[in-house]
C-alpha cells in the first residue's frame, strides 16, 4: 500500500510538472528572458553576441556566432579541459572585437550553469597560460638571437622592443578567475589541474601563436544575471578594461520556483531556463522558426499555442521538402493523462495538409548553407542545404540517410553513404569509413575538390572528414596518399590533434563521442584498401 501511495505521489508530481511545463509557458518565458539579453547586449553593442549551444540559441533572434561549452566539464569533481571542444574561434573573435558576450541559461535554481561558473573560466585560464608560455619561448628565442648578433658584432636595434615584450609577458594575467560562490576547496582542486590542461592544449596542435598575436589583453570572464545591479550611467567601455572580457549572461531568473505571471490578455507560468532540453517540450519547433514567427506564437495565447506551433512546424517541413531539404515528418503524441480534445495542450498526432496554405502564413527558416573549407586540403564540410547550393566542387560525399539529387554529377563524382547516428547503430559510421576513405583517395589523387556533408554538418560529416584527414594526410594537412598513416601507430591523442586541426576551420563541428569512438576503432584496427572499397570487420 505504501509503494502504491509513493507511486501515486510520483505520478501526481509528474502530472503537475507536465501541466506547468507547457509549450506556451516555455516560449513565453524565453521571450521575456530575451528582453533582458537584448538589454545587456545593447550596453556593449560593439561586442559580438554568441549562443552557447544548445540552450542559449533560444534567447535572441540574432547571434553573431555560436559556441559549445559543456556544463559537464565544470561539474564538481569532474572538471575538464576538453581538447575536442577548444572553441578557438571564440578566442579569436574576442581578440578581434575586444571581447564577446556569451548567452546561456539553466533550469536548476541557481544563477549560472556550470558551463559559465567553471567550464569557461577554466578555458580562459588555460588559454592565458598557454599564451604566457608561448611568449616566454619567443623571448628565449630572441635572447638567443641577440647573443648570436652580439658575437657577430651586429648592431642591436631592438633592445627596447624585446624589453617591452618581456614586460608585457610578465603582466599577462594567467590566474584563475572564478565567481565568488565557487568554494575555496573546489578552486584549489581546479588549480592543481591547470598545468596538466595547459600541456594538453600545447600538445594538441592548436595554433597558439596566431592567438597570441590576435589577443592584445588576457581573457577574463565576467558574470551578469538578472540579479546583477548595473548603473546605466557608469557602464564601462570594454576597451577601458585591462583584459579581454568574456561577458557571461545567464538569461533566466534564478528563483528556481515557477512564477505565475499575468498580462492584460493571458496568464502563464514562468519557467527558468525554459530553453533547456528542447526535445522534451519544443514539439519540433526550432529557435529560428520561433523567432521568425514570435509575435504570432506569443499572441496566440496558451489555448491555441500548441496547434499554432504544430501547423507552423508542418508547414515549414513541407516548405523545406519542396526545396529539396531533408524534412522528416513530426508526429506528436498526446499526453496519456490529457487525452481530451477539449484540453488546450492536446494536439492531433498527425496533421492534414489539405487546409495548409504554405505560401504566406508563416516566415520560414532555411538550414545553414555554409561550407567550411579545411585549409588547403581540397576538402570541405557542410550541411545538406550547402550541398544543394554548391556547384564549385568536383565531387560530393553524402553521409546522410536520404539520397541526394545529383543530376549534375556523374557516378564517379558522387557517393552516398547512408550513415545513421551512433545511438541508432553503433557501427553504422565505422562500416562506411573504408568506402569514404577510398572515394576520397581516388578523387584527391587527381587534385579534385571534395564536399562531405550530412544533415546538420556538425557530427557525422565531421567524423568522416577526420577519418580522411588522418588516413590520407600528414600532420601539416598535406595529402600524402596515406604514407604517414601507414607508418604511424594511431593513438587517441593523435586523433585529438587531427580534430583540433579540423575544428580550426569547421567552427560549428560538434562530433558526438559515439561517432568519434567509431572513427578511432576504424583507424586503429583497419587500413583503407588501395583497390575496392570494403568495410572493416567490426570484431
Short mmCIF file of C-alpha atoms in Angstrom, two decimals:
data_model
loop_
_atom_site.label_atom_id
_atom_site.label_comp_id
_atom_site.label_asym_id
_atom_site.label_seq_id
_atom_site.Cartn_x
_atom_site.Cartn_y
_atom_site.Cartn_z
CA UNK A 1 0.00 0.00 0.00
CA UNK A 2 2.89 2.33 0.86
CA UNK A 3 4.53 1.65 -2.52
CA UNK A 4 1.27 2.43 -4.27
CA UNK A 5 0.99 5.74 -2.39
CA UNK A 6 4.56 6.65 -3.35
CA UNK A 7 3.82 5.79 -6.96
CA UNK A 8 0.66 7.87 -6.86
CA UNK A 9 2.56 10.85 -5.43
CA UNK A 10 5.20 10.44 -8.14
CA UNK A 11 2.58 10.34 -10.87
CA UNK A 12 0.82 13.36 -9.41
CA UNK A 13 4.08 15.31 -9.30
CA UNK A 14 4.84 14.37 -12.91
CA UNK A 15 1.35 15.43 -13.99
CA UNK A 16 1.68 18.80 -12.23
CA UNK A 17 5.10 19.35 -13.79
CA UNK A 18 3.76 18.46 -17.24
CA UNK A 19 0.88 20.91 -16.84
CA UNK A 20 3.28 23.67 -15.75
CA UNK A 21 5.89 23.00 -18.45
CA UNK A 22 3.56 23.61 -21.37
CA UNK A 23 4.80 24.84 -24.72
CA UNK A 24 3.30 28.30 -24.23
CA UNK A 25 4.84 28.66 -20.76
CA UNK A 26 8.27 27.75 -22.17
CA UNK A 27 8.08 30.06 -25.19
CA UNK A 28 6.64 32.98 -23.23
CA UNK A 29 9.38 32.56 -20.60
CA UNK A 30 12.04 32.53 -23.32
CA UNK A 31 10.53 35.65 -24.89
CA UNK A 32 10.55 37.50 -21.55
CA UNK A 33 14.16 36.49 -20.85
CA UNK A 34 15.23 37.57 -24.34
CA UNK A 35 14.34 41.16 -23.42
CA UNK A 36 16.98 41.03 -20.68
CA UNK A 37 19.54 39.54 -23.09
CA UNK A 38 18.81 42.33 -25.58
CA UNK A 39 19.29 44.99 -22.92
CA UNK A 40 22.67 43.60 -21.90
CA UNK A 41 23.88 43.27 -25.49
CA UNK A 42 22.99 46.93 -26.07
CA UNK A 43 25.28 48.00 -23.22
CA UNK A 44 28.23 46.82 -25.33
CA UNK A 45 26.90 46.90 -28.92
CA UNK A 46 30.40 46.51 -30.40
CA UNK A 47 30.84 43.10 -28.81
CA UNK A 48 29.57 40.06 -30.75
CA UNK A 49 26.74 38.04 -29.18
CA UNK A 50 27.30 34.26 -29.04
CA UNK A 51 24.90 31.47 -28.10
CA UNK A 52 26.20 28.59 -26.04
CA UNK A 53 24.63 25.57 -27.70
CA UNK A 54 22.01 24.45 -27.49
CA UNK A 55 20.02 26.18 -24.79
CA UNK A 56 21.45 29.66 -25.40
CA UNK A 57 20.30 29.66 -29.02
CA UNK A 58 16.70 30.30 -27.94
CA UNK A 59 17.32 33.60 -26.17
CA UNK A 60 17.90 36.04 -29.02
CA UNK A 61 16.62 36.37 -32.59
CA UNK A 62 20.11 37.02 -33.90
CA UNK A 63 23.55 35.82 -32.85
CA UNK A 64 26.92 36.60 -34.38
CA UNK A 65 28.05 33.01 -33.85
CA UNK A 66 27.72 30.02 -31.54
CA UNK A 67 29.99 28.17 -29.12
CA UNK A 68 29.89 24.87 -27.28
CA UNK A 69 30.95 24.85 -23.63
CA UNK A 70 29.50 21.87 -21.76
CA UNK A 71 28.32 22.13 -18.17
CA UNK A 72 29.55 18.59 -17.52
CA UNK A 73 33.14 19.85 -17.97
CA UNK A 74 32.54 22.07 -14.94
CA UNK A 75 30.71 19.66 -12.66
CA UNK A 76 32.25 19.23 -9.23
CA UNK A 77 34.97 16.55 -9.20
CA UNK A 78 34.52 16.16 -12.96
CA UNK A 79 36.36 19.30 -14.10
CA UNK A 80 37.81 19.01 -17.56
CA UNK A 81 39.51 20.94 -20.33
CA UNK A 82 38.40 19.13 -23.45
CA UNK A 83 40.63 19.50 -26.50
CA UNK A 84 37.80 18.27 -28.74
CA UNK A 85 35.83 21.41 -27.76
CA UNK A 86 38.51 24.11 -27.89
CA UNK A 87 36.21 26.88 -29.20
CA UNK A 88 39.24 28.54 -30.77
CA UNK A 89 37.01 30.74 -32.89
CA UNK A 90 35.62 32.33 -29.71
CA UNK A 91 39.09 33.37 -28.55
CA UNK A 92 39.96 34.74 -32.00
CA UNK A 93 36.67 36.60 -32.23
CA UNK A 94 37.19 38.10 -28.77
CA UNK A 95 40.67 39.20 -29.81
CA UNK A 96 39.43 40.82 -32.99
CA UNK A 97 36.44 42.59 -31.42
CA UNK A 98 37.88 43.33 -27.98
CA UNK A 99 35.66 40.80 -26.20
CA UNK A 100 32.38 38.94 -26.63
CA UNK A 101 29.08 38.16 -24.89
CA UNK A 102 28.02 34.53 -24.38
CA UNK A 103 24.40 33.64 -23.58
CA UNK A 104 23.22 30.51 -21.75
CA UNK A 105 20.66 29.54 -19.12
CA UNK A 106 19.87 26.83 -16.58
CA UNK A 107 16.78 25.27 -15.03
CA UNK A 108 18.40 24.37 -11.72
CA UNK A 109 17.52 27.13 -9.24
CA UNK A 110 20.96 28.75 -9.48
CA UNK A 111 22.13 31.92 -11.14
CA UNK A 112 24.53 30.39 -13.66
CA UNK A 113 25.00 26.99 -15.31
CA UNK A 114 28.26 25.18 -14.59
CA UNK A 115 29.36 25.97 -18.14
CA UNK A 116 29.61 29.61 -17.05
CA UNK A 117 30.65 29.12 -13.41
CA UNK A 118 33.57 26.82 -14.15
CA UNK A 119 33.94 25.48 -17.72
CA UNK A 120 34.54 28.87 -19.37
CA UNK A 121 36.72 30.24 -16.52
CA UNK A 122 38.90 27.12 -16.84
CA UNK A 123 39.01 27.65 -20.61
CA UNK A 124 40.12 31.30 -20.34
CA UNK A 125 42.77 30.46 -17.75
CA UNK A 126 44.27 27.58 -19.74
CA UNK A 127 44.44 29.70 -22.89
CA UNK A 128 46.06 32.58 -20.98
CA UNK A 129 48.66 30.22 -19.52
CA UNK A 130 49.43 28.77 -22.96
CA UNK A 131 49.88 32.29 -24.34
CA UNK A 132 52.26 33.19 -21.49
CA UNK A 133 54.29 30.06 -22.21
CA UNK A 134 54.40 30.91 -25.91
CA UNK A 135 55.55 34.46 -25.20
CA UNK A 136 58.21 33.11 -22.84
CA UNK A 137 59.53 30.75 -25.52
CA UNK A 138 59.64 33.62 -28.01
CA UNK A 139 61.63 35.72 -25.51
CA UNK A 140 64.13 32.91 -25.03
CA UNK A 141 64.48 32.67 -28.80
CA UNK A 142 65.01 36.44 -29.00
CA UNK A 143 67.73 36.26 -26.35
CA UNK A 144 69.47 33.51 -28.28
CA UNK A 145 69.25 35.59 -31.45
CA UNK A 146 70.62 38.63 -29.60
CA UNK A 147 73.56 36.56 -28.40
CA UNK A 148 74.39 35.45 -31.95
CA UNK A 149 74.12 39.04 -33.22
CA UNK A 150 76.40 40.22 -30.39
CA UNK A 151 79.03 37.62 -31.27
CA UNK A 152 78.88 38.75 -34.89
CA UNK A 153 79.17 42.42 -33.78
CA UNK A 154 75.86 43.28 -35.42
CA UNK A 155 74.02 46.35 -34.05
CA UNK A 156 71.24 45.62 -31.57
CA UNK A 157 68.34 47.71 -32.79
CA UNK A 158 65.50 46.02 -30.96
CA UNK A 159 66.58 46.05 -27.29
CA UNK A 160 63.70 48.26 -26.26
CA UNK A 161 61.17 46.16 -28.22
CA UNK A 162 62.45 42.99 -26.59
CA UNK A 163 62.21 44.53 -23.14
CA UNK A 164 58.65 45.68 -23.86
CA UNK A 165 57.72 42.16 -24.90
CA UNK A 166 59.18 40.69 -21.70
CA UNK A 167 57.35 43.26 -19.59
CA UNK A 168 54.03 42.51 -21.34
CA UNK A 169 54.51 38.78 -20.76
CA UNK A 170 55.13 39.33 -17.05
CA UNK A 171 51.94 41.40 -16.79
CA UNK A 172 49.75 38.93 -18.71
CA UNK A 173 47.21 37.71 -16.17
CA UNK A 174 47.11 33.90 -16.24
CA UNK A 175 45.43 33.37 -12.86
CA UNK A 176 42.16 31.51 -12.42
CA UNK A 177 39.12 33.78 -12.15
CA UNK A 178 36.08 32.05 -10.68
CA UNK A 179 32.81 33.51 -9.34
CA UNK A 180 32.61 34.09 -5.59
CA UNK A 181 30.20 31.22 -4.98
CA UNK A 182 32.75 28.59 -6.01
CA UNK A 183 34.31 27.27 -2.80
CA UNK A 184 37.98 27.61 -1.93
CA UNK A 185 38.32 23.82 -1.85
CA UNK A 186 36.94 23.48 -5.37
CA UNK A 187 39.14 26.34 -6.58
CA UNK A 188 42.23 24.63 -5.15
CA UNK A 189 41.31 21.33 -6.84
CA UNK A 190 40.89 23.07 -10.20
CA UNK A 191 44.16 24.99 -9.84
CA UNK A 192 46.03 21.71 -9.28
CA UNK A 193 44.95 20.55 -12.73
CA UNK A 194 45.69 23.74 -14.70
CA UNK A 195 49.29 22.86 -15.56
CA UNK A 196 48.31 19.49 -16.99
CA UNK A 197 45.49 21.01 -19.02
CA UNK A 198 47.86 23.67 -20.39
CA UNK A 199 50.28 20.99 -21.55
CA UNK A 200 47.41 19.14 -23.23
CA UNK A 201 46.44 22.29 -25.10
CA UNK A 202 50.02 22.93 -26.22
CA UNK A 203 50.40 19.32 -27.38
CA UNK A 204 47.08 19.30 -29.24
CA UNK A 205 48.43 21.24 -32.21
CA UNK A 206 46.28 24.31 -31.56
CA UNK A 207 47.69 27.46 -33.16
CA UNK A 208 48.67 29.34 -30.01
CA UNK A 209 50.98 31.66 -31.95
CA UNK A 210 48.17 33.19 -34.02
CA UNK A 211 46.03 33.50 -30.90
CA UNK A 212 48.84 35.26 -29.04
CA UNK A 213 49.20 37.78 -31.85
CA UNK A 214 45.43 38.29 -32.05
CA UNK A 215 44.81 38.88 -28.33
CA UNK A 216 46.15 42.17 -27.03
CA UNK A 217 44.92 41.55 -23.48
CA UNK A 218 44.36 38.36 -21.45
CA UNK A 219 40.94 36.69 -21.49
CA UNK A 220 38.80 37.10 -18.39
CA UNK A 221 35.20 36.12 -17.63
CA UNK A 222 32.57 38.47 -16.19
CA UNK A 223 29.19 37.26 -14.94
CA UNK A 224 25.83 39.00 -15.45
CA UNK A 225 22.43 37.67 -14.42
CA UNK A 226 19.00 39.19 -13.85
CA UNK A 227 20.07 39.88 -10.25
CA UNK A 228 23.14 41.86 -11.30
CA UNK A 229 22.90 45.56 -10.49
CA UNK A 230 24.20 47.76 -13.32
CA UNK A 231 24.25 51.56 -13.11
CA UNK A 232 23.49 52.63 -16.66
CA UNK A 233 25.39 55.90 -16.30
CA UNK A 234 28.50 54.05 -15.17
CA UNK A 235 28.78 51.24 -17.74
CA UNK A 236 32.49 51.00 -18.60
CA UNK A 237 33.62 50.79 -22.19
CA UNK A 238 35.04 47.36 -22.96
CA UNK A 239 38.29 48.97 -24.14
CA UNK A 240 38.81 50.52 -20.71
CA UNK A 241 39.44 47.16 -19.03
CA UNK A 242 42.96 45.74 -18.81
CA UNK A 243 41.66 42.40 -20.05
CA UNK A 244 39.60 40.99 -22.93
CA UNK A 245 36.13 40.50 -21.42
CA UNK A 246 34.18 37.30 -21.95
CA UNK A 247 30.81 38.50 -20.63
CA UNK A 248 28.70 35.55 -19.48
CA UNK A 249 24.98 36.31 -19.48
CA UNK A 250 22.67 33.88 -17.70
CA UNK A 251 19.35 34.70 -19.34
CA UNK A 252 16.82 33.44 -16.81
CA UNK A 253 15.67 34.41 -13.36
CA UNK A 254 17.36 32.25 -10.72
CA UNK A 255 14.48 31.77 -8.30
CA UNK A 256 14.15 28.09 -9.16
CA UNK A 257 10.43 28.41 -8.49
CA UNK A 258 7.80 28.56 -11.22
CA UNK A 259 6.22 32.01 -11.03
CA UNK A 260 2.69 32.85 -12.14
CA UNK A 261 2.65 35.89 -14.42
CA UNK A 262 -0.25 37.79 -15.94
CA UNK A 263 -0.82 40.36 -18.69
CA UNK A 264 -4.00 42.07 -19.84
CA UNK A 265 -4.62 39.17 -22.24
CA UNK A 266 -3.09 35.97 -20.86
CA UNK A 267 -1.60 34.39 -17.78
CA UNK A 268 1.20 31.85 -17.75
CA UNK A 269 3.81 30.20 -15.53
CA UNK A 270 7.37 31.50 -15.87
CA UNK A 271 9.93 28.68 -16.28
CA UNK A 272 13.60 29.44 -15.50
CA UNK A 273 15.92 28.03 -18.16
CA UNK A 274 12.98 27.12 -20.38
CA UNK A 275 15.23 26.72 -23.43
CA UNK A 276 17.00 23.72 -21.92
CA UNK A 277 16.23 20.16 -23.09
CA UNK A 278 14.21 21.28 -26.12
CA UNK A 279 13.38 17.72 -27.16
CA UNK A 280 11.04 17.43 -24.17
CA UNK A 281 8.89 20.46 -24.96
CA UNK A 282 9.58 22.17 -28.34
CA UNK A 283 7.41 19.78 -30.44
CA UNK A 284 9.65 20.18 -33.48
CA UNK A 285 9.91 23.97 -33.22
CA UNK A 286 13.40 25.38 -33.81
CA UNK A 287 14.81 28.66 -32.45
CA UNK A 288 14.91 30.16 -35.96
CA UNK A 289 11.30 29.22 -36.72
CA UNK A 290 10.22 30.58 -33.33
CA UNK A 291 11.89 33.96 -33.81
CA UNK A 292 10.68 34.28 -37.39
CA UNK A 293 7.10 33.99 -36.10
CA UNK A 294 7.47 35.09 -32.48
CA UNK A 295 4.61 37.55 -32.29
CA UNK A 296 2.10 35.20 -33.91
CA UNK A 297 3.06 32.48 -31.44
CA UNK A 298 3.06 34.67 -28.33
CA UNK A 299 -0.21 36.39 -29.30
CA UNK A 300 -1.94 33.04 -29.93
CA UNK A 301 -2.20 32.52 -26.16
CA UNK A 302 -1.99 29.33 -24.06
CA UNK A 303 -5.13 27.75 -25.53
CA UNK A 304 -4.09 27.97 -29.19
CA UNK A 305 -0.30 27.84 -28.93
CA UNK A 306 0.12 24.09 -29.39
CA UNK A 307 -2.00 23.96 -32.53
CA UNK A 308 -0.39 27.14 -33.88
CA UNK A 309 3.11 25.72 -33.45
CA UNK A 310 2.12 22.32 -34.84
CA UNK A 311 0.80 23.96 -38.01
CA UNK A 312 3.96 26.06 -38.34
CA UNK A 313 6.25 23.08 -37.89
CA UNK A 314 4.37 21.08 -40.51
CA UNK A 315 4.25 23.96 -43.00
CA UNK A 316 7.98 24.52 -42.53
CA UNK A 317 8.56 20.81 -43.11
CA UNK A 318 6.65 20.92 -46.38
CA UNK A 319 8.42 24.12 -47.42
CA UNK A 320 11.85 22.61 -46.85
CA UNK A 321 10.85 19.35 -48.54
CA UNK A 322 9.82 21.32 -51.62
CA UNK A 323 13.27 22.97 -51.61
CA UNK A 324 14.97 19.59 -51.51
CA UNK A 325 16.00 19.83 -47.86
CA UNK A 326 15.65 16.89 -45.51
CA UNK A 327 12.37 17.37 -43.62
CA UNK A 328 11.21 14.40 -41.56
CA UNK A 329 7.57 14.17 -40.54
CA UNK A 330 6.94 15.33 -37.00
CA UNK A 331 4.48 13.13 -35.15
CA UNK A 332 3.18 14.41 -31.84
CA UNK A 333 1.83 12.08 -29.17
CA UNK A 334 -0.85 13.42 -26.83
CA UNK A 335 -0.08 13.12 -23.09
CA UNK A 336 -1.70 9.98 -21.69
CA UNK A 337 -3.40 11.83 -18.86
CA UNK A 338 -4.54 14.69 -21.07
CA UNK A 339 -6.19 12.87 -23.96
CA UNK A 340 -9.20 15.09 -24.35
CA UNK A 341 -9.55 17.32 -27.36
CA UNK A 342 -11.02 19.97 -25.08
CA UNK A 343 -7.69 20.23 -23.30
CA UNK A 344 -5.62 23.10 -24.80
CA UNK A 345 -2.41 21.06 -24.71
CA UNK A 346 -3.83 18.26 -26.84
CA UNK A 347 -2.62 18.05 -30.45
CA UNK A 348 -3.75 15.63 -33.10
CA UNK A 349 -1.00 13.05 -33.72
CA UNK A 350 -0.93 13.59 -37.48
CA UNK A 351 -1.62 16.84 -39.28
CA UNK A 352 -3.51 17.07 -42.52
CA UNK A 353 -2.03 19.26 -45.25
CA UNK A 354 -5.32 19.77 -47.04
CA UNK A 355 -6.04 23.09 -45.35
CA UNK A 356 -2.47 24.32 -45.03
CA UNK A 357 -1.60 27.41 -47.03
CA UNK A 358 2.15 27.15 -47.03
CA UNK A 359 2.75 30.29 -49.07
CA UNK A 360 2.11 33.28 -46.82
CA UNK A 361 1.09 32.08 -43.36
CA UNK A 362 4.49 31.99 -41.68
CA UNK A 363 8.09 33.12 -42.07
CA UNK A 364 10.10 30.03 -42.92
CA UNK A 365 13.65 29.29 -41.83
CA UNK A 366 16.36 27.86 -44.04
CA UNK A 367 19.04 25.49 -42.85
CA UNK A 368 22.60 26.80 -42.69
CA UNK A 369 24.18 26.63 -46.15
CA UNK A 370 27.73 27.45 -45.04
CA UNK A 371 30.59 25.39 -46.46
CA UNK A 372 33.79 25.17 -44.39
CA UNK A 373 36.96 24.52 -46.37
CA UNK A 374 39.55 22.64 -44.32
CA UNK A 375 42.60 24.75 -45.06
CA UNK A 376 44.34 23.77 -48.29
CA UNK A 377 43.29 20.11 -48.19
CA UNK A 378 40.70 20.48 -51.01
CA UNK A 379 38.11 19.07 -48.57
CA UNK A 380 35.03 20.95 -47.41
CA UNK A 381 32.38 20.03 -44.85
CA UNK A 382 28.83 21.33 -44.78
CA UNK A 383 25.11 20.70 -44.48
CA UNK A 384 22.68 19.08 -46.90
CA UNK A 385 21.49 22.52 -47.95
CA UNK A 386 25.08 23.57 -48.59
CA UNK A 387 25.48 20.60 -50.91
CA UNK A 388 22.30 21.53 -52.76
CA UNK A 389 23.51 25.08 -53.31
CA UNK A 390 27.18 24.43 -54.03
CA UNK A 391 28.42 23.94 -57.58
CA UNK A 392 32.09 24.84 -57.06
CA UNK A 393 33.22 21.33 -56.03
CA UNK A 394 34.31 18.43 -58.19
CA UNK A 395 32.81 15.61 -56.13
CA UNK A 396 30.36 15.11 -53.30
CA UNK A 397 30.07 12.59 -50.46
CA UNK A 398 26.62 12.34 -48.91
CA UNK A 399 26.76 10.91 -45.37
CA UNK A 400 23.07 11.34 -44.60
CA UNK A 401 20.32 8.75 -44.66
CA UNK A 402 18.44 10.39 -47.53
CA UNK A 403 19.63 10.28 -51.11
CA UNK A 404 20.71 13.49 -52.79
CA UNK A 405 19.69 14.72 -56.23
CA UNK A 406 22.98 14.87 -58.05
CA UNK A 407 21.91 15.12 -61.64
CA UNK A 408 24.86 17.37 -62.49
CA UNK A 409 27.35 14.85 -61.12
CA UNK A 410 28.50 11.60 -62.71
CA UNK A 411 28.70 8.36 -60.77
CA UNK A 412 32.42 8.71 -60.11
CA UNK A 413 31.90 12.12 -58.52
CA UNK A 414 29.09 11.19 -56.12
CA UNK A 415 28.96 8.73 -53.25
CA UNK A 416 26.04 8.15 -50.90
CA UNK A 417 26.79 6.53 -47.55
CA UNK A 418 23.54 6.19 -45.54
CA UNK A 419 25.14 6.62 -42.12
CA UNK A 420 22.91 6.94 -39.05
CA UNK A 421 23.62 8.32 -35.58
CA UNK A 422 25.57 6.12 -33.17
CA UNK A 423 22.54 6.00 -30.86
CA UNK A 424 20.65 4.16 -33.61
CA UNK A 425 23.50 1.98 -34.85
CA UNK A 426 26.82 1.71 -33.02
CA UNK A 427 28.65 0.52 -36.15
CA UNK A 428 26.98 2.46 -38.96
CA UNK A 429 29.76 5.02 -39.32
CA UNK A 430 32.61 2.53 -38.90
CA UNK A 431 31.22 0.20 -41.52
CA UNK A 432 31.16 3.00 -44.09
CA UNK A 433 34.52 4.63 -43.41
CA UNK A 434 36.54 2.36 -45.72
CA UNK A 435 34.35 3.36 -48.65
CA UNK A 436 34.59 7.01 -47.64
CA UNK A 437 38.39 6.97 -47.43
CA UNK A 438 38.79 5.15 -50.75
CA UNK A 439 36.40 7.54 -52.52
CA UNK A 440 38.34 10.49 -51.13
CA UNK A 441 41.69 8.94 -52.11
CA UNK A 442 40.51 8.28 -55.67
CA UNK A 443 39.48 11.90 -56.18
CA UNK A 444 42.12 13.73 -54.14
CA UNK A 445 44.84 11.90 -56.09
CA UNK A 446 43.53 13.70 -59.17
CA UNK A 447 43.61 17.07 -57.43
CA UNK A 448 39.81 17.29 -57.22
CA UNK A 449 37.87 19.14 -54.54
CA UNK A 450 35.57 17.15 -52.26
CA UNK A 451 32.50 18.21 -50.26
CA UNK A 452 31.48 15.92 -47.39
CA UNK A 453 28.05 16.64 -45.95
CA UNK A 454 25.39 15.35 -43.60
CA UNK A 455 22.10 16.87 -42.49
CA UNK A 456 23.49 19.34 -39.93
CA UNK A 457 27.15 19.40 -40.98
CA UNK A 458 28.23 19.09 -37.34
CA UNK A 459 28.67 15.43 -36.47
CA UNK A 460 28.74 12.57 -39.00
CA UNK A 461 30.33 14.54 -41.84
CA UNK A 462 32.92 15.95 -39.43
CA UNK A 463 33.85 12.44 -38.26
CA UNK A 464 34.16 11.22 -41.86
CA UNK A 465 36.45 14.16 -42.62
CA UNK A 466 38.53 13.35 -39.56
CA UNK A 467 39.00 9.78 -40.82
CA UNK A 468 40.00 11.06 -44.28
CA UNK A 469 42.45 13.62 -42.86
CA UNK A 470 44.07 11.02 -40.61
CA UNK A 471 44.27 8.29 -43.26
CA UNK A 472 45.41 10.37 -46.25
CA UNK A 473 47.18 13.49 -44.90
CA UNK A 474 50.26 14.20 -42.81
CA UNK A 475 50.38 16.28 -39.63
CA UNK A 476 50.62 19.51 -41.60
CA UNK A 477 47.49 18.83 -43.64
CA UNK A 478 49.31 17.85 -46.82
CA UNK A 479 47.94 14.99 -48.93
CA UNK A 480 50.44 12.09 -48.94
CA UNK A 481 48.19 9.26 -50.18
CA UNK A 482 48.28 7.51 -46.80
CA UNK A 483 52.07 7.29 -46.42
CA UNK A 484 52.29 8.83 -42.95
CA UNK A 485 49.24 6.86 -41.82
CA UNK A 486 50.87 3.56 -42.81
CA UNK A 487 53.97 4.50 -40.81
CA UNK A 488 52.16 5.78 -37.72
CA UNK A 489 50.53 4.00 -34.83
CA UNK A 490 47.25 5.84 -34.35
CA UNK A 491 46.55 6.88 -30.77
CA UNK A 492 43.66 8.74 -29.25
CA UNK A 493 45.96 11.71 -28.78
CA UNK A 494 46.78 11.73 -32.50
CA UNK A 495 43.05 11.66 -33.20
CA UNK A 496 42.57 14.70 -30.99
CA UNK A 497 45.28 16.59 -32.85
CA UNK A 498 43.54 15.95 -36.16
CA UNK A 499 40.21 17.02 -34.67
CA UNK A 500 41.78 20.26 -33.43
CA UNK A 501 43.07 20.91 -36.95
CA UNK A 502 39.62 20.25 -38.41
CA UNK A 503 37.76 22.40 -35.86
CA UNK A 504 40.07 25.31 -36.59
CA UNK A 505 38.22 25.65 -39.90
CA UNK A 506 34.85 23.98 -39.25
CA UNK A 507 33.87 26.11 -36.27
CA UNK A 508 30.41 24.52 -35.95
CA UNK A 509 31.78 20.99 -35.61
CA UNK A 510 30.24 19.06 -32.72
CA UNK A 511 31.16 15.39 -33.21
CA UNK A 512 29.49 13.01 -30.77
CA UNK A 513 31.52 10.74 -28.55
CA UNK A 514 29.94 7.61 -30.05
CA UNK A 515 30.92 8.57 -33.58
CA UNK A 516 34.45 9.58 -32.57
CA UNK A 517 34.88 6.14 -30.99
CA UNK A 518 33.90 4.53 -34.29
CA UNK A 519 36.49 6.61 -36.17
CA UNK A 520 39.19 5.58 -33.73
CA UNK A 521 38.13 1.93 -33.93
CA UNK A 522 38.35 2.03 -37.72
CA UNK A 523 41.70 3.81 -37.90
CA UNK A 524 43.37 1.76 -35.18
CA UNK A 525 42.00 -1.58 -36.31
CA UNK A 526 41.91 -1.41 -40.09
CA UNK A 527 43.55 0.23 -43.04
CA UNK A 528 41.86 1.64 -46.16
CA UNK A 529 42.12 -0.64 -49.13
CA UNK A 530 44.00 0.65 -52.17
CA UNK A 531 41.54 -1.02 -54.52
CA UNK A 532 37.89 -1.84 -53.99
CA UNK A 533 36.08 -0.25 -51.05
CA UNK A 534 35.24 -2.65 -48.26
CA UNK A 535 34.02 -2.31 -44.70
CA UNK A 536 36.45 -3.43 -41.99
CA UNK A 537 35.48 -6.09 -39.54
CA UNK A 538 33.50 -4.91 -36.52
CA UNK A 539 35.05 -7.53 -34.27
#
